[in-house]
Short mmCIF file of C-alpha atoms and ligand atoms in Angstrom, two decimals:
data_model
loop_
_atom_site.label_atom_id
_atom_site.label_comp_id
_atom_site.label_asym_id
_atom_site.label_seq_id
_atom_site.Cartn_x
_atom_site.Cartn_y
_atom_site.Cartn_z
CA UNK A 2 19.45 -9.57 62.49
CA UNK A 3 21.53 -10.01 59.42
CA UNK A 4 20.40 -12.73 57.03
CA UNK A 5 23.04 -15.55 56.64
CA UNK A 6 24.61 -15.78 53.20
CA UNK A 7 22.93 -18.50 51.22
CA UNK A 8 25.44 -21.03 49.80
CA UNK A 9 24.94 -23.60 47.10
CA UNK A 10 27.35 -26.48 47.31
CA UNK A 11 27.65 -28.37 44.02
CA UNK A 12 29.18 -31.79 44.71
CA UNK A 13 28.26 -31.62 48.49
CA UNK A 14 29.11 -35.25 49.17
CA UNK A 15 32.65 -35.01 47.80
CA UNK A 16 35.81 -34.32 49.64
CA UNK A 17 35.67 -30.59 48.86
CA UNK A 18 31.91 -30.54 49.44
CA UNK A 19 32.12 -32.07 52.95
CA UNK A 20 34.99 -29.73 53.91
CA UNK A 21 32.89 -26.84 52.80
CA UNK A 22 29.97 -27.85 54.98
CA UNK A 23 32.36 -28.33 57.87
CA UNK A 24 33.43 -24.68 57.56
CA UNK A 25 29.92 -23.41 57.06
CA UNK A 26 28.68 -25.29 60.11
CA UNK A 27 31.31 -23.39 62.24
CA UNK A 28 29.64 -20.04 61.32
CA UNK A 29 25.85 -20.59 61.24
CA UNK A 30 25.29 -16.86 61.87
CA UNK A 31 27.23 -16.01 58.58
CA UNK A 32 26.28 -18.87 56.25
CA UNK A 33 23.46 -21.17 55.47
CA UNK A 34 23.51 -24.08 52.97
CA UNK A 35 20.86 -23.17 50.31
CA UNK A 36 21.30 -26.19 48.05
CA UNK A 37 23.30 -29.48 48.28
CA UNK A 38 23.89 -31.60 45.28
CA UNK A 39 25.19 -35.13 44.61
CA UNK A 40 25.42 -37.71 41.84
CA UNK A 41 25.86 -40.87 43.93
CA UNK A 42 26.01 -41.79 47.62
CA UNK A 43 22.54 -40.53 48.21
CA UNK A 44 22.44 -41.85 51.69
CA UNK A 45 25.19 -39.49 52.51
CA UNK A 46 23.26 -36.64 50.76
CA UNK A 47 20.31 -37.45 52.92
CA UNK A 48 22.46 -37.30 56.03
CA UNK A 49 23.86 -33.81 54.89
CA UNK A 50 20.37 -32.56 54.23
CA UNK A 51 19.19 -33.48 57.63
CA UNK A 52 22.28 -31.83 59.23
CA UNK A 53 22.14 -28.58 57.10
CA UNK A 54 18.45 -28.30 56.13
CA UNK A 55 18.83 -26.75 52.71
CA UNK A 56 16.12 -25.28 50.62
CA UNK A 57 16.99 -27.49 47.73
CA UNK A 58 18.71 -30.80 47.03
CA UNK A 59 19.70 -32.04 43.51
CA UNK A 60 20.34 -35.58 42.34
CA UNK A 61 20.87 -37.16 38.88
CA UNK A 62 17.65 -39.05 38.13
CA UNK A 63 13.98 -38.86 38.87
CA UNK A 64 13.70 -42.13 40.74
CA UNK A 65 16.47 -41.11 43.14
CA UNK A 66 14.85 -37.75 43.52
CA UNK A 67 11.36 -39.10 44.55
CA UNK A 68 13.08 -41.52 46.98
CA UNK A 69 15.09 -38.75 48.61
CA UNK A 70 12.06 -36.43 48.59
CA UNK A 71 10.09 -38.99 50.53
CA UNK A 72 12.92 -39.65 53.04
CA UNK A 73 13.36 -35.94 53.68
CA UNK A 74 9.63 -35.32 54.10
CA UNK A 75 9.52 -38.19 56.47
CA UNK A 76 12.36 -36.57 58.53
CA UNK A 77 10.20 -33.34 58.78
CA UNK A 78 12.19 -31.28 56.14
CA UNK A 79 10.65 -29.01 53.56
CA UNK A 80 13.72 -29.43 51.30
CA UNK A 81 12.67 -29.64 47.57
CA UNK A 82 14.52 -32.29 45.44
CA UNK A 83 15.38 -31.32 41.83
CA UNK A 84 16.78 -33.49 39.13
CA UNK A 85 19.70 -33.37 36.68
CA UNK A 86 21.65 -30.63 35.02
CA UNK A 87 18.70 -28.33 34.84
CA UNK A 88 18.23 -28.70 38.64
CA UNK A 89 22.06 -28.04 39.18
CA UNK A 90 21.81 -24.86 36.98
CA UNK A 91 18.75 -23.77 38.83
CA UNK A 92 20.42 -23.92 42.23
CA UNK A 93 23.67 -22.48 40.94
CA UNK A 94 21.85 -19.35 39.47
CA UNK A 95 18.83 -19.01 41.95
CA UNK A 96 18.18 -15.29 42.90
CA UNK A 97 18.48 -16.03 46.62
CA UNK A 98 22.03 -17.49 46.29
CA UNK A 99 24.96 -15.41 47.37
CA UNK A 100 27.80 -17.90 46.62
CA UNK A 101 28.30 -21.16 44.79
CA UNK A 102 30.97 -23.75 45.72
CA UNK A 103 31.75 -25.43 42.43
CA UNK A 104 33.02 -28.79 43.63
CA UNK A 105 31.66 -31.35 41.12
CA UNK A 106 34.46 -33.31 39.63
CA UNK A 107 35.34 -33.14 35.93
CA UNK A 108 33.56 -31.80 32.86
CA UNK A 109 30.09 -32.58 34.46
CA UNK A 110 30.64 -29.35 36.49
CA UNK A 111 30.88 -27.12 33.52
CA UNK A 112 27.29 -26.16 32.92
CA UNK A 113 26.16 -25.47 36.44
CA UNK A 114 29.46 -23.62 37.19
CA UNK A 115 28.86 -21.45 34.10
CA UNK A 116 25.17 -20.91 35.18
CA UNK A 117 26.47 -19.43 38.45
CA UNK A 118 29.03 -17.27 36.49
CA UNK A 119 26.29 -15.97 34.17
CA UNK A 120 24.02 -15.13 37.12
CA UNK A 121 26.95 -12.93 38.46
CA UNK A 122 27.31 -15.00 41.69
CA UNK A 123 30.39 -15.23 43.98
CA UNK A 124 31.95 -18.50 42.70
CA UNK A 125 34.34 -20.63 44.75
CA UNK A 126 36.00 -22.51 42.12
CA UNK A 127 37.27 -26.04 43.00
CA UNK A 128 36.19 -27.61 39.73
CA UNK A 129 39.31 -26.80 37.77
CA UNK A 130 38.27 -29.01 34.87
CA UNK A 131 35.43 -26.57 33.92
CA UNK A 132 37.90 -23.71 33.61
CA UNK A 133 40.48 -25.80 31.84
CA UNK A 134 37.95 -26.84 29.20
CA UNK A 135 36.35 -23.49 28.57
CA UNK A 136 39.02 -21.02 29.77
CA UNK A 137 38.46 -17.91 27.45
CA UNK A 138 34.77 -18.33 27.39
CA UNK A 139 34.57 -18.83 31.13
CA UNK A 140 36.65 -15.77 31.86
CA UNK A 141 34.72 -13.62 29.40
CA UNK A 142 31.48 -14.67 31.18
CA UNK A 143 33.04 -13.65 34.50
CA UNK A 144 33.85 -10.24 33.18
CA UNK A 145 30.58 -9.55 31.54
CA UNK A 146 28.32 -10.77 34.35
CA UNK A 147 30.48 -9.17 37.21
CA UNK A 148 30.72 -12.56 38.92
CA UNK A 149 33.38 -12.78 41.66
CA UNK A 150 35.75 -15.69 40.97
CA UNK A 151 37.72 -17.01 43.94
CA UNK A 152 40.06 -19.98 43.53
CA UNK A 153 39.76 -22.97 45.96
CA UNK A 154 42.54 -25.07 44.51
CA UNK A 155 45.09 -24.58 47.44
CA UNK A 156 47.85 -23.37 44.92
CA UNK A 157 45.69 -20.87 43.20
CA UNK A 158 44.21 -19.63 46.38
CA UNK A 159 47.83 -19.19 47.63
CA UNK A 160 48.78 -17.21 44.50
CA UNK A 161 45.67 -15.11 44.87
CA UNK A 162 46.65 -14.31 48.41
CA UNK A 163 50.27 -13.38 47.32
CA UNK A 164 49.12 -11.07 44.52
CA UNK A 165 48.15 -7.51 45.01
CA UNK A 166 44.40 -6.62 44.90
CA UNK A 167 44.70 -4.93 41.44
CA UNK A 168 46.47 -7.90 39.63
CA UNK A 169 43.82 -7.91 37.03
CA UNK A 170 45.69 -4.87 35.61
CA UNK A 171 48.27 -7.42 34.36
CA UNK A 172 51.06 -9.38 36.09
CA UNK A 173 53.80 -7.17 34.51
CA UNK A 174 51.94 -4.01 35.45
CA UNK A 175 51.95 -5.14 39.20
CA UNK A 176 55.56 -6.15 39.05
CA UNK A 177 55.15 -9.95 38.99
CA UNK A 178 58.15 -11.91 37.25
CA UNK A 179 56.81 -15.50 37.71
CA UNK A 180 54.30 -17.61 39.44
CA UNK A 181 55.82 -20.64 41.25
CA UNK A 182 53.26 -23.37 41.28
CA UNK A 183 54.17 -25.98 43.92
CA UNK A 184 53.37 -29.79 43.57
CA UNK A 185 53.75 -32.43 46.17
CA UNK A 186 55.00 -34.86 43.52
CA UNK A 187 52.38 -37.32 44.54
CA UNK A 188 52.91 -40.85 45.91
CA UNK A 189 55.15 -41.94 43.08
CA UNK A 190 57.64 -38.99 43.26
CA UNK A 191 60.62 -41.17 43.81
CA UNK A 192 59.51 -44.24 41.80
CA UNK A 193 61.51 -45.28 38.67
CA UNK A 194 59.82 -45.56 35.25
CA UNK A 195 59.67 -49.30 35.17
CA UNK A 196 57.99 -49.56 38.67
CA UNK A 197 55.46 -46.85 37.53
CA UNK A 198 54.01 -49.38 34.98
CA UNK A 199 52.95 -51.73 37.88
CA UNK A 200 51.25 -49.34 40.25
CA UNK A 201 47.68 -49.94 41.28
CA UNK A 202 44.68 -47.61 41.76
CA UNK A 203 44.96 -48.18 45.57
CA UNK A 204 48.53 -46.91 45.54
CA UNK A 205 47.58 -44.00 43.25
CA UNK A 206 44.86 -42.98 45.59
CA UNK A 207 46.94 -43.06 48.78
CA UNK A 208 48.23 -39.42 48.58
CA UNK A 209 51.03 -38.70 51.15
CA UNK A 210 49.68 -35.24 52.14
CA UNK A 211 46.15 -34.73 51.03
CA UNK A 212 42.92 -36.72 51.32
CA UNK A 213 40.90 -36.20 48.16
CA UNK A 214 38.42 -37.75 45.60
CA UNK A 215 39.72 -40.62 43.53
CA UNK A 216 39.95 -38.77 40.19
CA UNK A 217 42.09 -35.85 41.59
CA UNK A 218 44.12 -38.40 43.53
CA UNK A 219 45.17 -40.27 40.23
CA UNK A 220 45.72 -36.84 38.59
CA UNK A 221 48.05 -35.96 41.43
CA UNK A 222 50.01 -39.28 41.06
CA UNK A 223 50.28 -38.72 37.27
CA UNK A 224 50.95 -35.00 37.76
CA UNK A 225 48.22 -34.24 35.31
CA UNK A 226 46.72 -32.39 38.30
CA UNK A 227 49.68 -30.01 38.19
CA UNK A 228 49.23 -29.75 34.33
CA UNK A 229 45.51 -28.88 34.75
CA UNK A 230 46.57 -26.46 37.43
CA UNK A 231 49.08 -24.81 35.19
CA UNK A 232 46.29 -24.15 32.60
CA UNK A 233 44.03 -23.02 35.44
CA UNK A 234 46.69 -20.54 36.72
CA UNK A 235 47.04 -19.06 33.09
CA UNK A 236 43.37 -18.30 32.89
CA UNK A 237 42.86 -17.11 36.47
CA UNK A 238 45.81 -14.74 36.59
CA UNK A 239 46.10 -13.92 32.83
CA UNK A 240 49.66 -15.42 32.77
CA UNK A 241 51.43 -17.12 29.82
CA UNK A 242 52.50 -20.71 30.40
CA UNK A 243 56.18 -19.61 30.44
CA UNK A 244 55.44 -17.37 33.41
CA UNK A 245 54.32 -20.34 35.58
CA UNK A 246 57.03 -22.59 36.90
CA UNK A 247 56.22 -25.92 38.55
CA UNK A 248 58.23 -26.60 41.77
CA UNK A 249 57.98 -29.99 43.39
CA UNK A 250 57.77 -29.39 47.22
CA UNK A 251 57.13 -32.77 48.92
CA UNK A 252 56.00 -31.35 52.30
CA UNK A 253 52.93 -29.46 50.88
CA UNK A 254 53.35 -26.57 53.26
CA UNK A 255 54.04 -23.89 50.92
CA UNK A 256 50.98 -23.81 48.71
CA UNK A 257 52.58 -21.60 45.91
CA UNK A 258 54.64 -18.44 45.49
CA UNK A 259 54.86 -15.21 43.49
CA UNK A 260 58.15 -13.88 42.39
CA UNK A 261 58.32 -10.04 41.91
CA UNK A 262 60.78 -7.91 39.78
CA UNK A 263 62.40 -6.50 42.90
CA UNK A 264 63.43 -9.99 44.03
CA UNK A 265 60.78 -10.39 46.53
CA UNK A 266 59.11 -13.84 46.69
CA UNK A 267 55.74 -14.03 48.55
CA UNK A 268 54.46 -17.44 49.55
CA UNK A 269 51.39 -18.68 51.44
CA UNK A 270 51.95 -21.47 54.01
CA UNK A 271 49.75 -23.63 55.96
CA UNK A 272 48.81 -27.13 56.97
CA UNK A 273 47.59 -29.18 53.97
CA UNK A 274 43.87 -28.98 54.72
CA UNK A 275 41.44 -27.61 52.16
CA UNK A 276 39.34 -25.86 54.80
CA UNK A 277 41.93 -23.02 54.72
CA UNK A 278 41.28 -21.98 51.13
CA UNK A 279 37.58 -22.67 51.52
CA UNK A 280 37.25 -20.53 54.54
CA UNK A 281 39.43 -17.84 52.83
CA UNK A 282 37.29 -17.68 49.75
CA UNK A 283 34.01 -17.86 51.66
CA UNK A 284 34.90 -14.93 53.92
CA UNK A 285 37.09 -12.90 51.47
CA UNK A 286 38.20 -10.14 51.97
CA UNK A 287 37.61 -10.99 55.70
CA UNK A 288 39.04 -13.92 57.57
CA UNK A 289 37.21 -16.56 59.57
CA UNK A 290 38.27 -19.67 61.60
CA UNK A 291 38.37 -22.87 59.44
CA UNK A 292 39.14 -25.45 62.14
CA UNK A 293 42.64 -25.96 60.79
CA UNK A 294 45.46 -25.90 63.34
CA UNK A 295 48.29 -23.33 63.34
CA UNK A 296 51.35 -24.42 61.34
CA UNK A 297 54.01 -25.76 63.49
CA UNK A 298 57.26 -24.89 61.75
CA UNK A 299 59.30 -26.69 64.39
CA UNK A 300 57.76 -30.04 63.81
CA UNK A 301 58.04 -29.47 59.88
CA UNK A 302 61.74 -28.32 60.47
CA UNK A 303 62.70 -28.46 56.62
CA UNK A 304 61.24 -27.54 53.28
CA UNK A 305 62.52 -29.28 50.18
CA UNK A 306 62.26 -28.29 46.49
CA UNK A 307 63.00 -30.28 43.26
CA UNK A 308 62.44 -29.80 39.53
CA UNK A 309 59.65 -31.83 38.14
CA UNK A 310 60.66 -34.84 36.00
CA UNK A 311 58.76 -34.69 32.69
CA UNK A 312 60.19 -37.99 31.44
CA UNK A 313 58.60 -39.96 34.19
CA UNK A 314 55.57 -37.65 34.31
CA UNK A 315 54.74 -36.90 30.64
CA UNK A 316 51.21 -35.62 31.66
CA UNK A 317 52.86 -32.43 32.81
CA UNK A 318 54.48 -31.89 29.39
CA UNK A 319 51.26 -32.66 27.61
CA UNK A 320 49.39 -30.10 29.61
CA UNK A 321 52.04 -27.46 29.12
CA UNK A 322 51.88 -28.13 25.37
CA UNK A 323 48.10 -27.85 25.43
CA UNK A 324 48.28 -24.57 27.44
CA UNK A 325 50.68 -23.19 24.84
CA UNK A 326 48.64 -24.35 21.83
CA UNK A 327 45.26 -23.20 23.27
CA UNK A 328 42.13 -23.61 21.23
CA UNK A 329 40.46 -27.05 21.80
CA UNK A 330 43.73 -28.68 23.18
CA UNK A 331 42.93 -28.09 26.84
CA UNK A 332 39.40 -29.45 26.42
CA UNK A 333 40.67 -32.55 24.50
CA UNK A 334 43.38 -33.18 27.01
CA UNK A 335 40.89 -32.95 29.90
CA UNK A 336 38.35 -35.26 28.17
CA UNK A 337 40.97 -37.87 27.24
CA UNK A 338 42.40 -37.63 30.83
CA UNK A 339 38.88 -38.25 32.32
CA UNK A 340 38.39 -41.42 30.25
CA UNK A 341 41.94 -42.56 30.89
CA UNK A 342 41.60 -42.16 34.69
CA UNK A 343 38.36 -44.01 34.79
CA UNK A 344 39.92 -46.74 32.78
CA UNK A 345 42.93 -46.98 35.11
CA UNK A 346 40.70 -47.03 38.16
CA UNK A 347 38.73 -49.95 36.53
CA UNK A 348 42.17 -51.64 35.93
CA UNK A 349 41.59 -51.66 32.10
CA UNK A 350 44.87 -49.70 31.47
CA UNK A 351 48.19 -49.35 33.20
CA UNK A 352 49.11 -46.10 35.06
CA UNK A 353 51.69 -45.22 32.33
CA UNK A 354 49.17 -45.70 29.57
CA UNK A 355 47.21 -42.69 30.85
CA UNK A 356 49.78 -40.32 29.26
CA UNK A 357 50.14 -42.54 26.04
CA UNK A 358 46.46 -42.50 25.57
CA UNK A 359 46.11 -38.69 25.93
CA UNK A 360 49.15 -37.95 23.79
CA UNK A 361 47.68 -40.28 21.05
CA UNK A 362 44.26 -38.58 21.25
CA UNK A 363 45.80 -35.03 20.99
CA UNK A 364 48.00 -36.16 18.02
CA UNK A 365 45.09 -37.70 16.26
CA UNK A 366 42.60 -34.89 16.61
CA UNK A 367 42.94 -31.95 14.33
CA UNK A 368 43.13 -28.60 16.28
CA UNK A 369 40.18 -26.25 16.17
CA UNK A 370 39.18 -22.97 17.87
CA UNK A 371 36.77 -22.85 20.60
CA UNK A 372 34.72 -19.70 20.77
CA UNK A 373 31.30 -20.97 21.84
CA UNK A 374 30.09 -23.32 24.48
CA UNK A 375 28.95 -25.63 21.70
CA UNK A 376 32.56 -25.82 20.42
CA UNK A 377 33.80 -26.63 23.97
CA UNK A 378 31.24 -29.42 24.34
CA UNK A 379 32.24 -30.70 20.92
CA UNK A 380 35.88 -30.78 21.81
CA UNK A 381 35.02 -32.54 24.97
CA UNK A 382 32.94 -35.12 23.04
CA UNK A 383 35.67 -35.63 20.45
CA UNK A 384 38.25 -36.24 23.15
CA UNK A 385 36.09 -38.75 24.88
CA UNK A 386 35.24 -40.59 21.62
CA UNK A 387 38.84 -40.73 20.53
CA UNK A 388 39.93 -42.01 23.97
CA UNK A 389 37.19 -44.80 23.96
CA UNK A 390 38.35 -45.79 20.47
CA UNK A 391 41.94 -45.97 21.72
CA UNK A 392 40.65 -48.37 24.32
CA UNK A 393 38.51 -50.39 21.90
CA UNK A 394 41.43 -50.72 19.41
CA UNK A 395 43.40 -52.47 22.31
CA UNK A 396 40.62 -54.63 23.38
CA UNK A 397 40.36 -52.93 26.82
P1 NAD B 9 34.86 -36.17 44.91
O1 NAD B 9 35.09 -37.21 44.00
O2 NAD B 9 35.26 -36.45 46.26
O3 NAD B 9 33.44 -35.45 44.82
C1 NAD B 9 32.88 -35.11 43.60
C2 NAD B 9 31.54 -34.58 43.82
O4 NAD B 9 30.96 -34.33 42.55
C3 NAD B 9 30.52 -35.60 44.57
O5 NAD B 9 29.65 -34.86 45.33
C4 NAD B 9 29.76 -36.25 43.41
O6 NAD B 9 28.47 -36.83 43.73
C5 NAD B 9 29.67 -35.13 42.37
N1 NAD B 9 29.61 -35.65 40.99
C6 NAD B 9 30.46 -36.54 40.48
N2 NAD B 9 30.07 -36.67 39.22
C7 NAD B 9 29.02 -35.88 38.94
C8 NAD B 9 28.15 -35.70 37.81
N3 NAD B 9 28.41 -36.38 36.63
N4 NAD B 9 27.10 -34.86 37.95
C9 NAD B 9 26.95 -34.19 39.12
N5 NAD B 9 27.67 -34.38 40.21
C10 NAD B 9 28.80 -35.18 40.15
O7 NAD B 9 35.84 -35.00 44.36
P2 NAD B 9 36.74 -33.89 45.11
O8 NAD B 9 38.08 -34.38 45.52
O9 NAD B 9 35.88 -33.21 46.11
O10 NAD B 9 37.02 -32.80 43.96
C11 NAD B 9 35.97 -31.92 43.47
C12 NAD B 9 36.66 -30.90 42.52
O11 NAD B 9 37.56 -30.13 43.34
C13 NAD B 9 37.55 -31.53 41.46
O12 NAD B 9 37.44 -30.75 40.26
C14 NAD B 9 38.89 -31.46 41.97
O13 NAD B 9 39.94 -31.25 40.96
C15 NAD B 9 38.75 -30.16 42.77
N6 NAD B 9 39.79 -30.09 43.88
C16 NAD B 9 39.71 -31.05 44.89
C17 NAD B 9 40.68 -30.89 45.94
C18 NAD B 9 40.67 -31.88 47.11
O14 NAD B 9 41.50 -31.74 48.03
N7 NAD B 9 39.70 -32.83 47.06
C19 NAD B 9 41.72 -29.93 45.91
C20 NAD B 9 41.69 -29.06 44.85
C21 NAD B 9 40.78 -29.11 43.83
MG1 MG B 10 45.68 -28.08 43.87
#
């Protein structure tokens, strides 16, 4: 009997984590959950451990770990519970692991994702913030360890599917003119600038097409998500920012497109359900069932496209500028955005202040190069500190 592939799911209790476990459970002969990790909602982690019987679980602090260890032992499981970043890095790089789903949200995912990269694992990358922060360093680590990096973000997974297998020779070499990165436009696509000032976290988190974690939902509403994805696309596919065009496509049926020099445009379509890119990346280069229904073109009937509006959604412009400037700009942008989104979710700032705060932080902090992990972490810390100062200066 062939041994099932051992999969570590970083961020197992999240939206991507749960979709991943749903796909794994459809193919028990092919995949087994090796480790499941979570930061909060430990009752949910316990439930997932009982359902998937991993070798390891990882939580954030020692008290939570010993509580969970007791509960799992009581349920007859031999799962070992590890703690903190060292625990995350251990299960991401463990010799028995075949693939790692990197689905922690934000900068917190950087170290464990890099640990998986350095161990030469197959990485299923949902945690775009890790790549945005550390771009050059991350891709260099992929090349030197021989890790296999597969994008989970639906757009990047679509682009990957539309590119030829040898695209790493260079986009121009393989005849690519442009990458067309689609964006739903989020819940506020049609809203005017004045109304945007009054929107609530609840409205921002009610995405029309996708059900996601709160941070990425706010990013989708501000279009910072598309900005982060633009930077992500540049690193994944070795593209210049000018080669990536954002196309607003409200139906979220076309997940992105690739424009070739001969005039051919290849697209990947499907229902908006993350289990498709997850199943694609898990089984690549094979195909497996994901539980997602066939696309019904007759019920969709039409597909619309618009240019993004960078006046109403300045986060997209800020991210494009950070992509062009390089160095520490993407890490600072990401750090300031994480602080801004948390403050918006706590109702300490208005939605429109997310972009003001990030713009001010980038203007204030002098640009530096980032060639080491230390420099990336330093840029992240400077971005967070400057963003917190921005809040403090306004009494928020
Ligand atoms: P989520 O908030 O639903 O889940 C996040 C997971 O990370 C949880 O398991 C949480 O416990 C864990 N986590 C949070 N903070 C942590 C910390 N400090 N240390 C360790 N673990 C921590 O988020 P999500 O929507 O599943 O998104 C996860 C990642 O995937 C994000 O980077 C997001 O941008 C990306 N992504 C998500 C979707 C989607 O449809 N949800 C689509 C594309 C990309
Ligand atoms: Mg996406």
